[in-house]
Amino acid sequence: MPAEAGFFELMSKNLVIVESPAKAKTIKKYLGKEFDVLASYGHVRDLLPKEGAVDPAHDFAMKYRVIEKNARHVDAIAKALKKADALYLATDPDREGEAISWHLLEILKNRKLLKDKKVGRVVFHEITKRAIEEAIQHPREISQDLVDAQQARRALDYLVGFNLSPLLWKKIRRGLSAGRVQSPALRLIVEREEEIERFQSREYWTIEADVAAKGQQFPAKLSHFEGEKLAQFSITDEKRAREVERTLEQAAGGKLQVVKVEKKQRRRNPAAPFTTSTLQQEAARKLGFTAQRTMRTAQQLYEGVDIGGETLGLITYMRTDSVNLAQEALEEIRSLIGKRYGKENLPNKPRTYKTKAKNAQEAHEAIRPTSAQRLPEQLKNHLSSDQFRLYELIWKRTIACQMIHATIDTVSVEMQAGDPGNLFRATGSTVVSPGFMSVYQEDKDDVKESEEKERLLPPLKEGDTVDLLAIRPEQHFTEPPPRYTEASLVKALEEYGIGRPSTYASIISTLKNREYVEMDRKRFIPTDVGRVVNRFLTEHFTRYVDYHFTAHLEDELDEISRGERAWIPVLREFWEPFIELVKEKESSVSRKDVTQEALDEACPKCGKPLAIRLGRRGRFIGCTAFPECDYTRNLNGDDSSSEPEVVEGRSCPECNSPLLIRQGRYGKFIGCSSYPDCKYIEPLEKPEDTGVTCPQCNQGTLFKRKSRSGKTFYSCSRYPDCTYAIWNEPVAEPCPSCGWPILTIKTTKKRGTEKVCPQKDCRFAEPCEIEEMANTG
């Protein structure tokens, strides 16, 4: 590819190609009349969507075609190139971007449009005038190593999909798919669900005390009893808990004596600036964003937003594993901290962070604002609600990562109840100097509220006596591990090395779109089909859903991108054992082996073994002697082979036949006995009318209903003519901020119960009393 060692002489016409029209519009403003900027609209070529697009017999030769929806954009680029003297390929600075540039170049070569044209690949990590001009001045050649790594990834995904998916069609049901990376991700979710189902809760008790000293009341917990240090299961029933309570009350006599006071000072350091992965996790925790929503909003901030007549890229490139910050950015951030938060909050030298990702390119930067001087509050009126919230999150994290540590004083007090062997322990902490915490604190997954609280204790010293107000035995039960949220799943994928941060959003959306998982209160639950697919893959393709194998393959792709390995041997090493296994399983595994799971239980009708089977409505228990024996029951134990219950005193409003209570995939419902000739159905429980007028059509009222997963929502009584629906309970009050005719009741751990506006661009919220939740009329 012809490229100059220095920079191209700026000629009469230069053509710059980027991926999106929003980015093209922003860059055009920076480059001026000598440059024409066009968008490729993402990928321009992809593999032929049929068998043989990757040919293992001929060194994995790949057959591409122009993507139909982008063909006109390719034609526009070809037409513009005819009038240009130089071509700058300015697609995204990663493997996918490199591949798009290479594919476009191949198309233009095939059309013989590159003769006498100067061609260069330009890379920038932020869309600012300085970064764009500097990139244009220093073009390079396309990195074939990055292209090879992307092609190897695409070939692997194709070979797995085009060979495993048809096998799933034959062995389970049509329309299913298996993916090289999505399958190990599904395995994580299914294994967590099985762990929850196997979990057996255990009872245990703790002994708490309410203590008062110097006008302040605080709690303490029994740590030693009769000389023995208490563990979690030292007290396992109420009888023993009451015995301990009585013994302590008699020994203490209403007073505890302070026997030890331990004071420590600890430092808490700020979190590193955002990578793609940590941004997705924090946006999920703090903002409730899905990974897809986070990446879509970040893309908008990166490509450019109109700020009062000027289009600016507000953040650096959002697909990165690096936690580095450019020297220029560090200087600006430190300057802002000194002026805005005081020099006492500025460390002597910039903080540096170590990148954890194996293949992170240190030339890349973390995700940060393109200018720390652009304060979130100054941009608020120019941004959508999502853009503002995400920009504020990125800005705060970036500023905080360069501030001093937080200083926290911790105090632990041991108090004796009569006998020296009976000790209560109270702990407290105070923030002496908040440092970075005055700007930003990182959230954690599945932390109990009690663990987050920091308590201040009164000043105490050894020998002091404190009042014992009460001793409280508290009953507890161990809890199963929590289901994955998007944040915790992304964290697990990163820890296992499955996929890469830029692919996490697509992995999650694929699992949802294939209906392998459902979301319940923002947590993943595997569907029956997802479980069966996972069982088939883990039993018969164990190696290919193994976490370590998947991570090792990712490492090999990284090695290709660094030029340390050739891509064809990597593919061959994967392909040969894989296709042999596919062929073997095609003949050796029957559909019954996959869709049935044997149970150690005999059929109550005929005595033959029972099995868990997969039907059209999900998994159920059925007799293996079917069709001779038709015994079935639901997994929850209801006998579904018995006759449906007749609804007394009612008939079908459409055909006058009797109505029956039937069992469906999502629970019981009322249906016509003449099905399938008559398809009348209605919910078993009538939806509750809240009496709140629908704000969208002003004709219906909002009904309280339940989703298929059992989650409550509120929707218009005129559905499907009106599709308005909300998750939170409606209140017939207009929003004081935007005038929307209803508010909703929302309860959160941190802020309690609030009235909030359901309009996404309105951020109105005010505290309300719990009693108001019943007042929806």
PDB file of C-alpha atoms in Angstrom, residues 594-683:
ATOM      1  CA  VAL A 594     -30.340 -34.565  24.223  1.00  0.00           C
ATOM      2  CA  THR A 595     -33.915 -33.542  25.041  1.00  0.00           C
ATOM      3  CA  GLN A 596     -34.520 -36.119  27.792  1.00  0.00           C
ATOM      4  CA  GLU A 597     -32.891 -36.247  31.209  1.00  0.00           C
ATOM      5  CA  ALA A 598     -33.457 -39.561  33.029  1.00  0.00           C
ATOM      6  CA  LEU A 599     -34.979 -39.492  36.521  1.00  0.00           C
ATOM      7  CA  ASP A 600     -34.642 -42.150  39.196  1.00  0.00           C
ATOM      8  CA  GLU A 601     -38.441 -42.411  39.449  1.00  0.00           C
ATOM      9  CA  ALA A 602     -41.055 -44.763  38.017  1.00  0.00           C
ATOM     10  CA  CYS A 603     -44.190 -43.658  36.180  1.00  0.00           C
ATOM     11  CA  PRO A 604     -47.230 -43.911  38.523  1.00  0.00           C
ATOM     12  CA  LYS A 605     -49.338 -45.039  35.536  1.00  0.00           C
ATOM     13  CA  CYS A 606     -47.245 -47.797  33.934  1.00  0.00           C
ATOM     14  CA  GLY A 607     -44.118 -48.251  36.034  1.00  0.00           C
ATOM     15  CA  LYS A 608     -41.655 -47.271  33.273  1.00  0.00           C
ATOM     16  CA  PRO A 609     -38.915 -44.695  34.058  1.00  0.00           C
ATOM     17  CA  LEU A 610     -39.761 -40.989  34.035  1.00  0.00           C
ATOM     18  CA  ALA A 611     -37.600 -38.324  32.378  1.00  0.00           C
ATOM     19  CA  ILE A 612     -37.364 -34.528  32.179  1.00  0.00           C
ATOM     20  CA  ARG A 613     -38.303 -33.721  28.583  1.00  0.00           C
ATOM     21  CA  LEU A 614     -38.325 -30.577  26.435  1.00  0.00           C
ATOM     22  CA  GLY A 615     -41.656 -29.699  24.859  1.00  0.00           C
ATOM     23  CA  ARG A 616     -43.015 -26.711  22.944  1.00  0.00           C
ATOM     24  CA  ARG A 617     -43.818 -24.938  26.195  1.00  0.00           C
ATOM     25  CA  GLY A 618     -40.583 -25.792  27.995  1.00  0.00           C
ATOM     26  CA  ARG A 619     -39.387 -28.657  30.199  1.00  0.00           C
ATOM     27  CA  PHE A 620     -41.757 -31.104  31.869  1.00  0.00           C
ATOM     28  CA  ILE A 621     -41.676 -34.584  33.400  1.00  0.00           C
ATOM     29  CA  GLY A 622     -43.047 -37.330  31.165  1.00  0.00           C
ATOM     30  CA  CYS A 623     -43.096 -41.095  30.814  1.00  0.00           C
ATOM     31  CA  THR A 624     -40.370 -42.652  28.639  1.00  0.00           C
ATOM     32  CA  ALA A 625     -42.998 -45.105  27.326  1.00  0.00           C
ATOM     33  CA  PHE A 626     -44.744 -42.313  25.376  1.00  0.00           C
ATOM     34  CA  PRO A 627     -46.864 -42.576  23.194  1.00  0.00           C
ATOM     35  CA  GLU A 628     -48.100 -45.825  24.805  1.00  0.00           C
ATOM     36  CA  CYS A 629     -48.260 -44.000  28.173  1.00  0.00           C
ATOM     37  CA  ASP A 630     -49.296 -40.326  28.226  1.00  0.00           C
ATOM     38  CA  TYR A 631     -48.420 -39.529  31.869  1.00  0.00           C
ATOM     39  CA  THR A 632     -46.947 -36.028  32.294  1.00  0.00           C
ATOM     40  CA  ARG A 633     -46.560 -33.503  35.063  1.00  0.00           C
ATOM     41  CA  ASN A 634     -45.004 -30.095  35.491  1.00  0.00           C
ATOM     42  CA  LEU A 635     -41.572 -29.746  37.034  1.00  0.00           C
ATOM     43  CA  ASN A 636     -43.223 -28.219  40.098  1.00  0.00           C
ATOM     44  CA  GLY A 637     -45.126 -31.476  40.673  1.00  0.00           C
ATOM     45  CA  ASP A 638     -48.606 -30.653  39.279  1.00  0.00           C
ATOM     46  CA  ASP A 639     -50.041 -33.597  37.362  1.00  0.00           C
ATOM     47  CA  SER A 640     -50.695 -32.165  33.898  1.00  0.00           C
ATOM     48  CA  SER A 641     -52.098 -35.416  32.536  1.00  0.00           C
ATOM     49  CA  SER A 642     -55.253 -34.986  34.627  1.00  0.00           C
ATOM     50  CA  GLU A 643     -58.362 -33.419  33.082  1.00  0.00           C
ATOM     51  CA  PRO A 644     -58.410 -29.566  33.032  1.00  0.00           C
ATOM     52  CA  GLU A 645     -60.753 -27.963  35.574  1.00  0.00           C
ATOM     53  CA  VAL A 646     -64.033 -26.589  34.149  1.00  0.00           C
ATOM     54  CA  VAL A 647     -64.894 -22.953  34.965  1.00  0.00           C
ATOM     55  CA  GLU A 648     -68.299 -23.181  36.642  1.00  0.00           C
ATOM     56  CA  GLY A 649     -71.155 -20.920  35.508  1.00  0.00           C
ATOM     57  CA  ARG A 650     -69.361 -19.481  32.460  1.00  0.00           C
ATOM     58  CA  SER A 651     -69.060 -20.257  28.783  1.00  0.00           C
ATOM     59  CA  CYS A 652     -66.832 -18.980  26.000  1.00  0.00           C
ATOM     60  CA  PRO A 653     -67.996 -15.501  24.880  1.00  0.00           C
ATOM     61  CA  GLU A 654     -67.003 -16.316  21.288  1.00  0.00           C
ATOM     62  CA  CYS A 655     -68.449 -19.830  20.693  1.00  0.00           C
ATOM     63  CA  ASN A 656     -70.456 -20.706  23.852  1.00  0.00           C
ATOM     64  CA  SER A 657     -68.323 -23.799  24.618  1.00  0.00           C
ATOM     65  CA  PRO A 658     -67.295 -24.519  28.238  1.00  0.00           C
ATOM     66  CA  LEU A 659     -64.231 -22.662  29.552  1.00  0.00           C
ATOM     67  CA  LEU A 660     -61.349 -24.614  31.104  1.00  0.00           C
ATOM     68  CA  ILE A 661     -58.457 -23.719  33.430  1.00  0.00           C
ATOM     69  CA  ARG A 662     -55.407 -24.753  31.439  1.00  0.00           C
ATOM     70  CA  GLN A 663     -51.688 -24.904  32.214  1.00  0.00           C
ATOM     71  CA  GLY A 664     -49.418 -22.990  29.840  1.00  0.00           C
ATOM     72  CA  ARG A 665     -45.742 -22.221  29.640  1.00  0.00           C
ATOM     73  CA  TYR A 666     -46.158 -19.158  31.846  1.00  0.00           C
ATOM     74  CA  GLY A 667     -48.655 -20.599  34.309  1.00  0.00           C
ATOM     75  CA  LYS A 668     -52.400 -21.187  34.430  1.00  0.00           C
ATOM     76  CA  PHE A 669     -54.936 -19.381  32.225  1.00  0.00           C
ATOM     77  CA  ILE A 670     -58.575 -19.716  31.120  1.00  0.00           C
ATOM     78  CA  GLY A 671     -59.080 -21.086  27.604  1.00  0.00           C
ATOM     79  CA  CYS A 672     -61.893 -22.373  25.424  1.00  0.00           C
ATOM     80  CA  SER A 673     -62.548 -26.130  25.466  1.00  0.00           C
ATOM     81  CA  SER A 674     -63.031 -26.020  21.671  1.00  0.00           C
ATOM     82  CA  TYR A 675     -59.352 -25.158  21.051  1.00  0.00           C
ATOM     83  CA  PRO A 676     -57.895 -25.199  18.381  1.00  0.00           C
ATOM     84  CA  ASP A 677     -61.203 -24.373  16.571  1.00  0.00           C
ATOM     85  CA  CYS A 678     -61.737 -21.507  19.023  1.00  0.00           C
ATOM     86  CA  LYS A 679     -58.660 -19.736  20.392  1.00  0.00           C
ATOM     87  CA  TYR A 680     -60.295 -17.567  23.056  1.00  0.00           C
ATOM     88  CA  ILE A 681     -58.121 -17.131  26.172  1.00  0.00           C
ATOM     89  CA  GLU A 682     -58.095 -14.823  29.186  1.00  0.00           C
ATOM     90  CA  PRO A 683     -55.865 -14.515  32.273  1.00  0.00           C
TER      91      PRO A 683
END
